PDB file of C-alpha atoms in Angstrom:
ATOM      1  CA  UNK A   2      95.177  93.609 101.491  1.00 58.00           C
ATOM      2  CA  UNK A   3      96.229  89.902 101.119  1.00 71.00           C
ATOM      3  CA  UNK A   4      99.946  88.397 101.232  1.00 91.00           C
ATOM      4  CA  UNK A   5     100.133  87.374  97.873  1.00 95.00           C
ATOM      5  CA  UNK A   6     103.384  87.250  96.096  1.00 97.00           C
ATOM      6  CA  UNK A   7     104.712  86.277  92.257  1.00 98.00           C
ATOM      7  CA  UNK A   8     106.624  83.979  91.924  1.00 98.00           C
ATOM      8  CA  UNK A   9     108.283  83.038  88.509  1.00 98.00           C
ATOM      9  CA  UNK A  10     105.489  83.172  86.139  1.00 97.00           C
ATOM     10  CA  UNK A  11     102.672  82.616  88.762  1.00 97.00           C
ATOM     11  CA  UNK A  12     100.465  84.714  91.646  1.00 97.00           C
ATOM     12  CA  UNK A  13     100.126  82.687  94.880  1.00 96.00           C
ATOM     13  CA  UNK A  14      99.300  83.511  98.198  1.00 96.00           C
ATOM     14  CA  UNK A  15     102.888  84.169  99.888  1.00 95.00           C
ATOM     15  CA  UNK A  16     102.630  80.688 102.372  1.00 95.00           C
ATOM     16  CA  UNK A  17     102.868  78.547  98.865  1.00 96.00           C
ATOM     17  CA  UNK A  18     105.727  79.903  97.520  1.00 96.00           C
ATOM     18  CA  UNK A  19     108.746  77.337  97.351  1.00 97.00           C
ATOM     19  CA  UNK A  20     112.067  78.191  95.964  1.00 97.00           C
ATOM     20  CA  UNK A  21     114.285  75.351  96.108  1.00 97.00           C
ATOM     21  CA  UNK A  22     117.376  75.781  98.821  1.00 97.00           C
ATOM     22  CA  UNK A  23     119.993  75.580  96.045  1.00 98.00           C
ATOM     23  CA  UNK A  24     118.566  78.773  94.311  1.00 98.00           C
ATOM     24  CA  UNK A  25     122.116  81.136  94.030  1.00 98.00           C
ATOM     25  CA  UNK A  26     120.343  83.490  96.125  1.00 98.00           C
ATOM     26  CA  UNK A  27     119.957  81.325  99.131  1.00 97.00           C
ATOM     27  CA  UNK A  28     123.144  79.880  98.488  1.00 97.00           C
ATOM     28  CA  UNK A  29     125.787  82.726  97.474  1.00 98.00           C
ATOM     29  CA  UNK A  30     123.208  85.838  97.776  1.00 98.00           C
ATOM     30  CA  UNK A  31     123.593  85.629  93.977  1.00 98.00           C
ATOM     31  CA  UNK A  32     120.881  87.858  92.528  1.00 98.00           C
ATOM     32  CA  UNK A  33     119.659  91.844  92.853  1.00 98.00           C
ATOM     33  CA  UNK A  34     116.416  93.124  94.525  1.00 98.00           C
ATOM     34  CA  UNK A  35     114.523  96.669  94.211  1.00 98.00           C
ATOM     35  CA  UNK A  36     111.892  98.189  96.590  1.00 98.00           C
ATOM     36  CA  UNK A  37     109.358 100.420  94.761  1.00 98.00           C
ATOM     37  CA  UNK A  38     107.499 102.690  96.890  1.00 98.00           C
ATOM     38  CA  UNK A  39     103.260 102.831  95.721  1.00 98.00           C
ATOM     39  CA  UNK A  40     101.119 105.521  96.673  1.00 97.00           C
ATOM     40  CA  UNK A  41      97.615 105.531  95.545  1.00 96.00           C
ATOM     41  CA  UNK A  42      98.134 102.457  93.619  1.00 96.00           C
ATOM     42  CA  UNK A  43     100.927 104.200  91.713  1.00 97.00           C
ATOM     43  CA  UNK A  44     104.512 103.034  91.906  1.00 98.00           C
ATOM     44  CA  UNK A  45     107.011 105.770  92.111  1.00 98.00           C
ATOM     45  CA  UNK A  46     109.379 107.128  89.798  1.00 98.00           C
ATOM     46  CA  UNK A  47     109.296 102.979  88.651  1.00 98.00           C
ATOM     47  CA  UNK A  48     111.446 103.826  85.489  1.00 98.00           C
ATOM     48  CA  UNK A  49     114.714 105.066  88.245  1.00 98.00           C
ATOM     49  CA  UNK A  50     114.040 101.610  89.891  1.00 98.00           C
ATOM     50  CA  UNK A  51     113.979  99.689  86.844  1.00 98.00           C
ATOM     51  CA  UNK A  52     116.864 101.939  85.638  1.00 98.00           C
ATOM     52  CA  UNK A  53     118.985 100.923  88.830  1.00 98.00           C
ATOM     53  CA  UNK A  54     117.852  97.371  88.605  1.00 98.00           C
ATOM     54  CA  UNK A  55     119.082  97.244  84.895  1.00 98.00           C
ATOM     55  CA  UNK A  56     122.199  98.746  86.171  1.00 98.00           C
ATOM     56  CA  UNK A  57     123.084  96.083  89.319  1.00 98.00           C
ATOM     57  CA  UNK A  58     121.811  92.917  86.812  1.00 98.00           C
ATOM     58  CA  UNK A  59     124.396  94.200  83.992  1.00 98.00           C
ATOM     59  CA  UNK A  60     126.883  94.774  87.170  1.00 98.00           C
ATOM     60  CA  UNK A  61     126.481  91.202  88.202  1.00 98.00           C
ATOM     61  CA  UNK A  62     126.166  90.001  84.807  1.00 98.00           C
ATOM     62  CA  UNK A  63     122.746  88.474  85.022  1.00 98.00           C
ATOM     63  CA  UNK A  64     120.366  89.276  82.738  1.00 97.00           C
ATOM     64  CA  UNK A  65     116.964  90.995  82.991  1.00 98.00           C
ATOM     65  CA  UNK A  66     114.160  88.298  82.449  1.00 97.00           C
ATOM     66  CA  UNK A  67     111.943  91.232  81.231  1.00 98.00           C
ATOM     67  CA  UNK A  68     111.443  94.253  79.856  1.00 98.00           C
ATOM     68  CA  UNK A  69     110.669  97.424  81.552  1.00 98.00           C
ATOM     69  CA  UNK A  70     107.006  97.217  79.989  1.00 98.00           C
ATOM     70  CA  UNK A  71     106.553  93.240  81.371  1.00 98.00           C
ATOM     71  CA  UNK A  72     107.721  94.618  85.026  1.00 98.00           C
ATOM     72  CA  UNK A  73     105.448  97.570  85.109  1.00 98.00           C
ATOM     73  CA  UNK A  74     102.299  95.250  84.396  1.00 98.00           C
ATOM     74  CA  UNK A  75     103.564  92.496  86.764  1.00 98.00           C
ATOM     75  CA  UNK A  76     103.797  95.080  89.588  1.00 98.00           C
ATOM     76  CA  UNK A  77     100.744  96.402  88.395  1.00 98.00           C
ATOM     77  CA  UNK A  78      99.038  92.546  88.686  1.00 97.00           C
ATOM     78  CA  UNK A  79     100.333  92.199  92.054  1.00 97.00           C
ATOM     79  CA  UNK A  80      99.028  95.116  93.164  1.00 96.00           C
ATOM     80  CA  UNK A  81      95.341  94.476  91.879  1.00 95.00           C
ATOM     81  CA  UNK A  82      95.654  90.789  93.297  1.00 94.00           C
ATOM     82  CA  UNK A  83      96.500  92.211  96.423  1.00 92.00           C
ATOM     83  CA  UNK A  84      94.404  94.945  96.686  1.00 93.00           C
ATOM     84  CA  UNK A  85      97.323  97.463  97.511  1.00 93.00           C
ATOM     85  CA  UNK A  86      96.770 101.230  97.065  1.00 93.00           C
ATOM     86  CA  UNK A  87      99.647 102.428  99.503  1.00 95.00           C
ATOM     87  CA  UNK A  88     102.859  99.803  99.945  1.00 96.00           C
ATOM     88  CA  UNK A  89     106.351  98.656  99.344  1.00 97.00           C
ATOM     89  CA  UNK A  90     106.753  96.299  96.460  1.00 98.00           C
ATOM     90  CA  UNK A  91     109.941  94.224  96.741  1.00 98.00           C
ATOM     91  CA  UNK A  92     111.498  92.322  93.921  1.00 98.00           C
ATOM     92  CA  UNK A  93     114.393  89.809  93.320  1.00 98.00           C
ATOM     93  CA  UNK A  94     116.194  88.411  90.770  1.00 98.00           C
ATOM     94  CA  UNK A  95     118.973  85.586  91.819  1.00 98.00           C
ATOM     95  CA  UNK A  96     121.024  83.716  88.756  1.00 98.00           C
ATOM     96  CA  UNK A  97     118.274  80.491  89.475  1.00 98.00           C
ATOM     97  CA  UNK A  98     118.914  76.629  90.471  1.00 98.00           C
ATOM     98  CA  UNK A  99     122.014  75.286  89.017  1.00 97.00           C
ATOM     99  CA  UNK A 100     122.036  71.174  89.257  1.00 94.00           C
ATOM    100  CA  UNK A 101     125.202  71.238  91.677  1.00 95.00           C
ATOM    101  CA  UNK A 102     126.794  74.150  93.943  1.00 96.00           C
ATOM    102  CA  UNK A 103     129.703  75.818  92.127  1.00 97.00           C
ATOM    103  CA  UNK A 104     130.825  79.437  92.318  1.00 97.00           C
ATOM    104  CA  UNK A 105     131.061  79.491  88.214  1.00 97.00           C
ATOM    105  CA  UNK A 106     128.053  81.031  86.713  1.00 97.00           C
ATOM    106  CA  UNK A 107     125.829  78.153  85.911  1.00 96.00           C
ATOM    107  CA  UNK A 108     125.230  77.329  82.050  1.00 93.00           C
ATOM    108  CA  UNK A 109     121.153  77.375  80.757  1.00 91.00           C
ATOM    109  CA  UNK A 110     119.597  78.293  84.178  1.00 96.00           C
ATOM    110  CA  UNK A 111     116.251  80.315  84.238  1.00 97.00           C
ATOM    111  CA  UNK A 112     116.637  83.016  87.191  1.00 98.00           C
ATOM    112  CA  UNK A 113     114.107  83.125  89.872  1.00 98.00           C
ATOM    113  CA  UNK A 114     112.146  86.138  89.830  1.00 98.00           C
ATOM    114  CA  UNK A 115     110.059  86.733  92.582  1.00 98.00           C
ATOM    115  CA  UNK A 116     107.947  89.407  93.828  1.00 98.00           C
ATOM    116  CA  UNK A 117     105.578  90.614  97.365  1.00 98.00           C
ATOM    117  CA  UNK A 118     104.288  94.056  98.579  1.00 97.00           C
ATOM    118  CA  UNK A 119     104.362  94.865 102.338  1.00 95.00           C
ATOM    119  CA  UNK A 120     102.622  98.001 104.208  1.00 94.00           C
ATOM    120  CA  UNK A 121     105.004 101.347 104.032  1.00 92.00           C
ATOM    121  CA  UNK A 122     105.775 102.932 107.369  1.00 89.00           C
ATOM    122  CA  UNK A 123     103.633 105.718 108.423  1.00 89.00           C
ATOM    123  CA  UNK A 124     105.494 109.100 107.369  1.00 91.00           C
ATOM    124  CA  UNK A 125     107.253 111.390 109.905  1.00 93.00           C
ATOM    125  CA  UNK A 126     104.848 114.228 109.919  1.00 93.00           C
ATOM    126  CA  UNK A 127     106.704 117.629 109.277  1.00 94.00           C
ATOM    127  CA  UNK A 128     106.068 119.081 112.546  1.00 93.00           C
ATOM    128  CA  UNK A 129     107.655 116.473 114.536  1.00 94.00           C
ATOM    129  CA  UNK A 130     109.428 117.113 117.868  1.00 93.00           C
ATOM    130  CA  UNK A 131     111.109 113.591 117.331  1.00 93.00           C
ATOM    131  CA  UNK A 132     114.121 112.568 115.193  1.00 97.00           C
ATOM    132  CA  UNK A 133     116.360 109.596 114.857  1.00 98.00           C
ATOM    133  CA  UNK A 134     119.616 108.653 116.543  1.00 98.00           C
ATOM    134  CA  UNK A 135     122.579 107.151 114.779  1.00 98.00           C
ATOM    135  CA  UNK A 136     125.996 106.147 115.441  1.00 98.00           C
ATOM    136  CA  UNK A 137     129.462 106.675 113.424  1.00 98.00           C
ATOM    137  CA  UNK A 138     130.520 103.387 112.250  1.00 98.00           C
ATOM    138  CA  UNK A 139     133.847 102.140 109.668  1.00 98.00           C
ATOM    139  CA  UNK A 140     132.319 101.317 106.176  1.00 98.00           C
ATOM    140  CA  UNK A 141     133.936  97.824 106.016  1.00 97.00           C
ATOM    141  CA  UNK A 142     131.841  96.275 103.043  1.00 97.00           C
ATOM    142  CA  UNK A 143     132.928  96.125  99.635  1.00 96.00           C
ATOM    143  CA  UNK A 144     133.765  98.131  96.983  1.00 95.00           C
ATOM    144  CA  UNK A 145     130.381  97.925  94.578  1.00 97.00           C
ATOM    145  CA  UNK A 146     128.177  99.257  96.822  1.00 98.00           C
ATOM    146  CA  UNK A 147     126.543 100.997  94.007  1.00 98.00           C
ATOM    147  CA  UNK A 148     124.732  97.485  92.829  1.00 98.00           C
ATOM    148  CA  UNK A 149     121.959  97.000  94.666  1.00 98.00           C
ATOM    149  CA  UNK A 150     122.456  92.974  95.565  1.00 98.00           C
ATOM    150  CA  UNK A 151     120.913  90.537  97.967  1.00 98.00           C
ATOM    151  CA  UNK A 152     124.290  89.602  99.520  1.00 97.00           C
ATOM    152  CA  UNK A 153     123.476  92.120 102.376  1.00 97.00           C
ATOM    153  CA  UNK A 154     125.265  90.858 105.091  1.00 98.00           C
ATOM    154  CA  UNK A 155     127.868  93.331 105.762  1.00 98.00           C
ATOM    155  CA  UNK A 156     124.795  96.086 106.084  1.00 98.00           C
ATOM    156  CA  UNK A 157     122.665  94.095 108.648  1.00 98.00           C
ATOM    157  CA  UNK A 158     126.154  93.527 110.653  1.00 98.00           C
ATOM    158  CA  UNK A 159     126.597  96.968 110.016  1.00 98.00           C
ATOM    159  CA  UNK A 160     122.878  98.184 111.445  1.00 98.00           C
ATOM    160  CA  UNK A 161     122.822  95.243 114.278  1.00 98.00           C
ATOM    161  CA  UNK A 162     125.910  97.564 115.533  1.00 98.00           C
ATOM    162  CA  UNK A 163     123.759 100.554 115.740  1.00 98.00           C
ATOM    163  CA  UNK A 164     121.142  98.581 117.373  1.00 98.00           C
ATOM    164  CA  UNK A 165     122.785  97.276 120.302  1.00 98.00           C
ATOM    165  CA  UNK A 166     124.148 100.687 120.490  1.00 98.00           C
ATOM    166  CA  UNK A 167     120.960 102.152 121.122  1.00 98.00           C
ATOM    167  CA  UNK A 168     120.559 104.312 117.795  1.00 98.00           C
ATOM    168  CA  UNK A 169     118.064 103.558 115.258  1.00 98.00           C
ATOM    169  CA  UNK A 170     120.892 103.721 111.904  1.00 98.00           C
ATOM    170  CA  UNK A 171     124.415 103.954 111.118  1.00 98.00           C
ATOM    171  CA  UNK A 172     126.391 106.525 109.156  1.00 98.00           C
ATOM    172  CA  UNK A 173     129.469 105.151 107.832  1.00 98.00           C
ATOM    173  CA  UNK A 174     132.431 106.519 107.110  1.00 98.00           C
ATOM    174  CA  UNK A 175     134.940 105.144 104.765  1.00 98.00           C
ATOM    175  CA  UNK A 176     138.835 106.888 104.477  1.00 96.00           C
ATOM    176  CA  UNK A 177     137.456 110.038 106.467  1.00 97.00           C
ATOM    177  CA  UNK A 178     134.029 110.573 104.097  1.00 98.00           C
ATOM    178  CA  UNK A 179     130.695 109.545 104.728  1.00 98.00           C
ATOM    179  CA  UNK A 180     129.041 107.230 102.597  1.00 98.00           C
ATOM    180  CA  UNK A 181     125.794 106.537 103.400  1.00 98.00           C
ATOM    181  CA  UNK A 182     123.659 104.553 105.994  1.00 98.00           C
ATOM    182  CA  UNK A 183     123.455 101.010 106.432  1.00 98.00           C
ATOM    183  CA  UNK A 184     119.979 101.097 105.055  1.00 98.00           C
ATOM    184  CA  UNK A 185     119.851 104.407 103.782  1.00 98.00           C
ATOM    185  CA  UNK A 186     121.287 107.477 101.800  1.00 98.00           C
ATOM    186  CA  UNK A 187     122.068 110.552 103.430  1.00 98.00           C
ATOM    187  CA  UNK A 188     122.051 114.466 103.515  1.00 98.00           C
ATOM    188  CA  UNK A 189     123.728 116.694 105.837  1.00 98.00           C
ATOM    189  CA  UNK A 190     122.726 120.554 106.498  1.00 98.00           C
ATOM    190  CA  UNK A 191     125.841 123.113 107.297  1.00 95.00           C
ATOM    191  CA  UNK A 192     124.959 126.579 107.953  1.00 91.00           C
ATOM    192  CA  UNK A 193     122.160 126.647 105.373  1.00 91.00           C
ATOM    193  CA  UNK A 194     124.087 124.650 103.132  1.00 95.00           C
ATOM    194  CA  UNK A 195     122.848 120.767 101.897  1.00 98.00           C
ATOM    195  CA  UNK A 196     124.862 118.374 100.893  1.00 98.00           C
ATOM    196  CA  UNK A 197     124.640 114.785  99.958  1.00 98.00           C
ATOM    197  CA  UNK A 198     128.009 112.208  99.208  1.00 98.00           C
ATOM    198  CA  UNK A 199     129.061 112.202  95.612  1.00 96.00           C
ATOM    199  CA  UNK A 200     127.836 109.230  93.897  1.00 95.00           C
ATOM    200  CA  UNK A 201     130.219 106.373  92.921  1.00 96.00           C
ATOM    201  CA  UNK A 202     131.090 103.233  94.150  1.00 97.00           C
ATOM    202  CA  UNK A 203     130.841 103.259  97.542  1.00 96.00           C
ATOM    203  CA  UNK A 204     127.247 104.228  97.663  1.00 97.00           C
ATOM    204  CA  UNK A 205     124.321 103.219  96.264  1.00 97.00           C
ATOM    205  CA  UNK A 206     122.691 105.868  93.782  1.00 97.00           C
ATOM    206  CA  UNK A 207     118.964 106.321  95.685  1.00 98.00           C
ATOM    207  CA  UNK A 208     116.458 107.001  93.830  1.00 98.00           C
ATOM    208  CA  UNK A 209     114.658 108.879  96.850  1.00 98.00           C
ATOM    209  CA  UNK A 210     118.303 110.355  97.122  1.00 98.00           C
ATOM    210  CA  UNK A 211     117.738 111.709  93.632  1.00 98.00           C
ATOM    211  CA  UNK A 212     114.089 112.642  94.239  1.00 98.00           C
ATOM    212  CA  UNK A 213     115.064 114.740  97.407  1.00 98.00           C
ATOM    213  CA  UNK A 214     118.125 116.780  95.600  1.00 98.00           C
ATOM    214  CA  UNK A 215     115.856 117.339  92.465  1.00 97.00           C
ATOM    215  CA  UNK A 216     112.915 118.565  94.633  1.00 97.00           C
ATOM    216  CA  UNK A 217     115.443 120.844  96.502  1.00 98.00           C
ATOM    217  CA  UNK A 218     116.568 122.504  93.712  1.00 97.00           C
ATOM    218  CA  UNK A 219     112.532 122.455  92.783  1.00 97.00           C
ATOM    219  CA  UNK A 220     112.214 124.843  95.325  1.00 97.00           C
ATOM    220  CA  UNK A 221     115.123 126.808  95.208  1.00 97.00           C
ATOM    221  CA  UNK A 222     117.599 125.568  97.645  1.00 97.00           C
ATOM    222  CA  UNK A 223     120.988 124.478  96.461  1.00 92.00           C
ATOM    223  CA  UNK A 224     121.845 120.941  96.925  1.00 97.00           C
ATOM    224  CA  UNK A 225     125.552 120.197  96.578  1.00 97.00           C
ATOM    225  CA  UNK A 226     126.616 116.840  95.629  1.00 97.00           C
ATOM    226  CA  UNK A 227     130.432 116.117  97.132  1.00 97.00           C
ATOM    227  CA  UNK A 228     132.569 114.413  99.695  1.00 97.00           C
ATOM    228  CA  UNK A 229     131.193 115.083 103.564  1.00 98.00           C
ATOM    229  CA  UNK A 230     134.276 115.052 105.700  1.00 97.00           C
ATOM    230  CA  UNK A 231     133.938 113.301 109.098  1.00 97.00           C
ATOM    231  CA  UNK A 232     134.263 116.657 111.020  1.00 97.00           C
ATOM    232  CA  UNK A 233     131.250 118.090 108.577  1.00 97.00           C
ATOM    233  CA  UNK A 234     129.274 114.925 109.310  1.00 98.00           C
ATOM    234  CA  UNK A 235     130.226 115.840 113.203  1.00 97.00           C
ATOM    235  CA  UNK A 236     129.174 119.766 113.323  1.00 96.00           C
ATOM    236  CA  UNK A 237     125.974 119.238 111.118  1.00 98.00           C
ATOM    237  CA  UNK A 238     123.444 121.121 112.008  1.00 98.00           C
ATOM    238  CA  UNK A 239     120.775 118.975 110.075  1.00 98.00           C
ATOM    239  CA  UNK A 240     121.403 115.194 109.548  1.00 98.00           C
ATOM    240  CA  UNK A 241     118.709 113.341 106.886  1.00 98.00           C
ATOM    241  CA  UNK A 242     118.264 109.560 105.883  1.00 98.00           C
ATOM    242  CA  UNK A 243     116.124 108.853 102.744  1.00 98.00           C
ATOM    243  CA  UNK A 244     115.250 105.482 101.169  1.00 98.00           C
ATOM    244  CA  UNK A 245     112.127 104.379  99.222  1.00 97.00           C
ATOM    245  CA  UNK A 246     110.643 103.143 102.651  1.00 95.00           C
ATOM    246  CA  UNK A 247     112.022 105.846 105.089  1.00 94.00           C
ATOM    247  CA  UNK A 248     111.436 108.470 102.627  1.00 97.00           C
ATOM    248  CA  UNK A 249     113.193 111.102 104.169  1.00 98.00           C
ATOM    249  CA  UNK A 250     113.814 111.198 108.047  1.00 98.00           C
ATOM    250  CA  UNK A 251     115.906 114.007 110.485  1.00 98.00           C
ATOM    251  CA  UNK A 252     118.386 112.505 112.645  1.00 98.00           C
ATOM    252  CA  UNK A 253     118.532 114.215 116.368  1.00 98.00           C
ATOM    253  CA  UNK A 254     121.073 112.346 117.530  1.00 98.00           C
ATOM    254  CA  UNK A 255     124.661 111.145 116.809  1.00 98.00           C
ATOM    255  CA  UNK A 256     126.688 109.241 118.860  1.00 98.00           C
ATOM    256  CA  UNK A 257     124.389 110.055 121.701  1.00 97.00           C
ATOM    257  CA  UNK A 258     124.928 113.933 120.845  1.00 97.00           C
ATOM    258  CA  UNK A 259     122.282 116.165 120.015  1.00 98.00           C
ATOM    259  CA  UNK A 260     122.361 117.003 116.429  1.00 98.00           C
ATOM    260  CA  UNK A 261     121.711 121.128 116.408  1.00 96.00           C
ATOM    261  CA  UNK A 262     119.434 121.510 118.894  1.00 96.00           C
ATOM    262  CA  UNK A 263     118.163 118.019 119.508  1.00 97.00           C
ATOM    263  CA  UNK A 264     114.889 118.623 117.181  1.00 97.00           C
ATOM    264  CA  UNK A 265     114.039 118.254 113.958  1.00 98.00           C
ATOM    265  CA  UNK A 266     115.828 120.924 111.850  1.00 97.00           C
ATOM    266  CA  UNK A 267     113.925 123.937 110.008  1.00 97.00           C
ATOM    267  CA  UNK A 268     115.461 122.816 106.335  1.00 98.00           C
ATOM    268  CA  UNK A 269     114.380 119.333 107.233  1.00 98.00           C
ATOM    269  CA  UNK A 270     110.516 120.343 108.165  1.00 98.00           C
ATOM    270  CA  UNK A 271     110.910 122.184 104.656  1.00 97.00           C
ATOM    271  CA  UNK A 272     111.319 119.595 102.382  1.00 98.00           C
ATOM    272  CA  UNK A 273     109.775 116.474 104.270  1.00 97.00           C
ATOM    273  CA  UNK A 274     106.432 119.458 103.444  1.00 97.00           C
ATOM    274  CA  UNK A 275     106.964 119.751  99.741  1.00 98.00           C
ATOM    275  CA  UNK A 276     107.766 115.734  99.821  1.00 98.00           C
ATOM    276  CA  UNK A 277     104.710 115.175 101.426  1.00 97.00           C
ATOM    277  CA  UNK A 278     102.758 117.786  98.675  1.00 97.00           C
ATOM    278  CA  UNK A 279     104.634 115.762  95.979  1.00 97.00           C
ATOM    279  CA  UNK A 280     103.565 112.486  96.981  1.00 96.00           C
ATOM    280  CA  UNK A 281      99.381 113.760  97.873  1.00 96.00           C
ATOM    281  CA  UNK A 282      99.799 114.480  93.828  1.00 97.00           C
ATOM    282  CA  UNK A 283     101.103 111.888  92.790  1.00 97.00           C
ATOM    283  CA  UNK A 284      98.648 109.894  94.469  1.00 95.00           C
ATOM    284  CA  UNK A 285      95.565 111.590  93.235  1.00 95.00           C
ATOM    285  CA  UNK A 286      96.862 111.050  89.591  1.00 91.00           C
ATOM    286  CA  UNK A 287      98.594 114.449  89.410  1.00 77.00           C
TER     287      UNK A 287
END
């Protein structure tokens, strides 16, 4: 595996690519970005991540500089250059290099598109004894959390809270409702029951998220989508986070309080077992 990266028409190893510091990006975190998870040398579910990244560029009224067809053999091209069979690709789009800083929307500029793959995490195993901690936090960031932007800074305040606090994520709460993690969507189990917030804009609409409810119902088990109170978030007897590079983990512990019985949760061991079955398919072409 070799850091090589793409970089606005071009494949270079990562240490040569320049982007020049008036990009919008570096300058007003004016672009979008998408992480597509690859196992076996196939992205996953890449149409819901091209989907979503049609959806933030239309949000922030840049648009696309390619089709769905040109991304899917870019990503493909990085992965063959890099010789990637299991990773996280990450791309960005940012509105480009105007010839003076202004907030207007610059007139004629080319975005920058850029593009890398990093290792995934190894996978919690579904007969873990260990979880993940998290702390209740206010959701003070604003209110488009549904586009998926670079201007991230509220979230890594947000997560550098939970860190100094000891936990590993926050859950945030926004007028008495959970919304989601910093870096991360989230589920909650109550008395057999799952639940995951109602998508809208406070949120953004995970594609794992979506994967997770869908394989649920897959498999039987009801998945509600609605509004998590703070006392449901507090009584929980399962607590997940999903993302395309988490995939789906159990939190044990919130606030410094064991979450059920301090273990992983039976529901939890459940699914992260059909997710892994799912993904051992996908991966050998199935």
């Amino acid at each position: 595996m070799r850091d090589i990266c793409y970089l606005n028409g071009e494949f270079l190893p990562l240490e040569r690519a320049c982007i020049s510091p008036m990009d919008r990006g570096f300058l007003f975190g004016d672009g979008a970005y998408e992480v597509v998870p690859v196992y076996g040398g196939r992205p996953f579910r890449l149409p819901a991540h091209l989907r979503r990244l049609d959806q933030t560029l239309a949000g922030i009224r840049l648009p696309n500089p390619h089709t769905h067809e040109h991304w899917t053999r870019l990503i493909h091209e990085l992965l063959a250059a890099g010789q990637w069979r299991d990773a996280g690709v990450y791309l960005q789009i940012t509105r480009g290099v105007p010839e003076q800083r202004d907030h207007a929307f610059p007139e004629g500029t080319r975005p920058t598109v850029f593009m890398t793959a990093s290792p995934l995490p190894a996978p919690m195993p579904p007969d873990s004894e260990q979880g993940k901690s998290a702390v209740r936090l206010q959701d003070n960031r604003w209110g488009r959390c549904d586009l998926k932007t670079v201007a991230l800074l509220p979230n890594v305040l947000l997560r550098q809270q939970a860190v100094e606090a000891g936990a590993d994520e926050a859950l945030l709460l926004r007028d008495g409702q959970l919304t989601e993690g910093a870096a991360s969507n989230a589920f909650v189990v109550c008395e057999n029951r799952v639940k995951t917030p109602l998508q809208g804009p406070g949120l953004l609409p995970g594609v794992t998220r979506d994967f997770v409810v869908e394989l649920l119902r897959d498999h039987g088990v009801a998945c509600e989508c609605t509004t998590i109170s703070a006392e449901e978030l507090a009584r929980a007897d399962e607590i997940w986070l999903t993302s395309s590079t988490k995939e789906l983990l159990p939190v044990t512990r919130l606030d410094g309080e064991p979450v059920g019985d301090g273990r992983p949760g039976p529901m939890w061991r459940r699914t992260r077992a059909w997710f892994d079955e799912h993904k051992a398919a996908w991966a050998a072409g199935g």
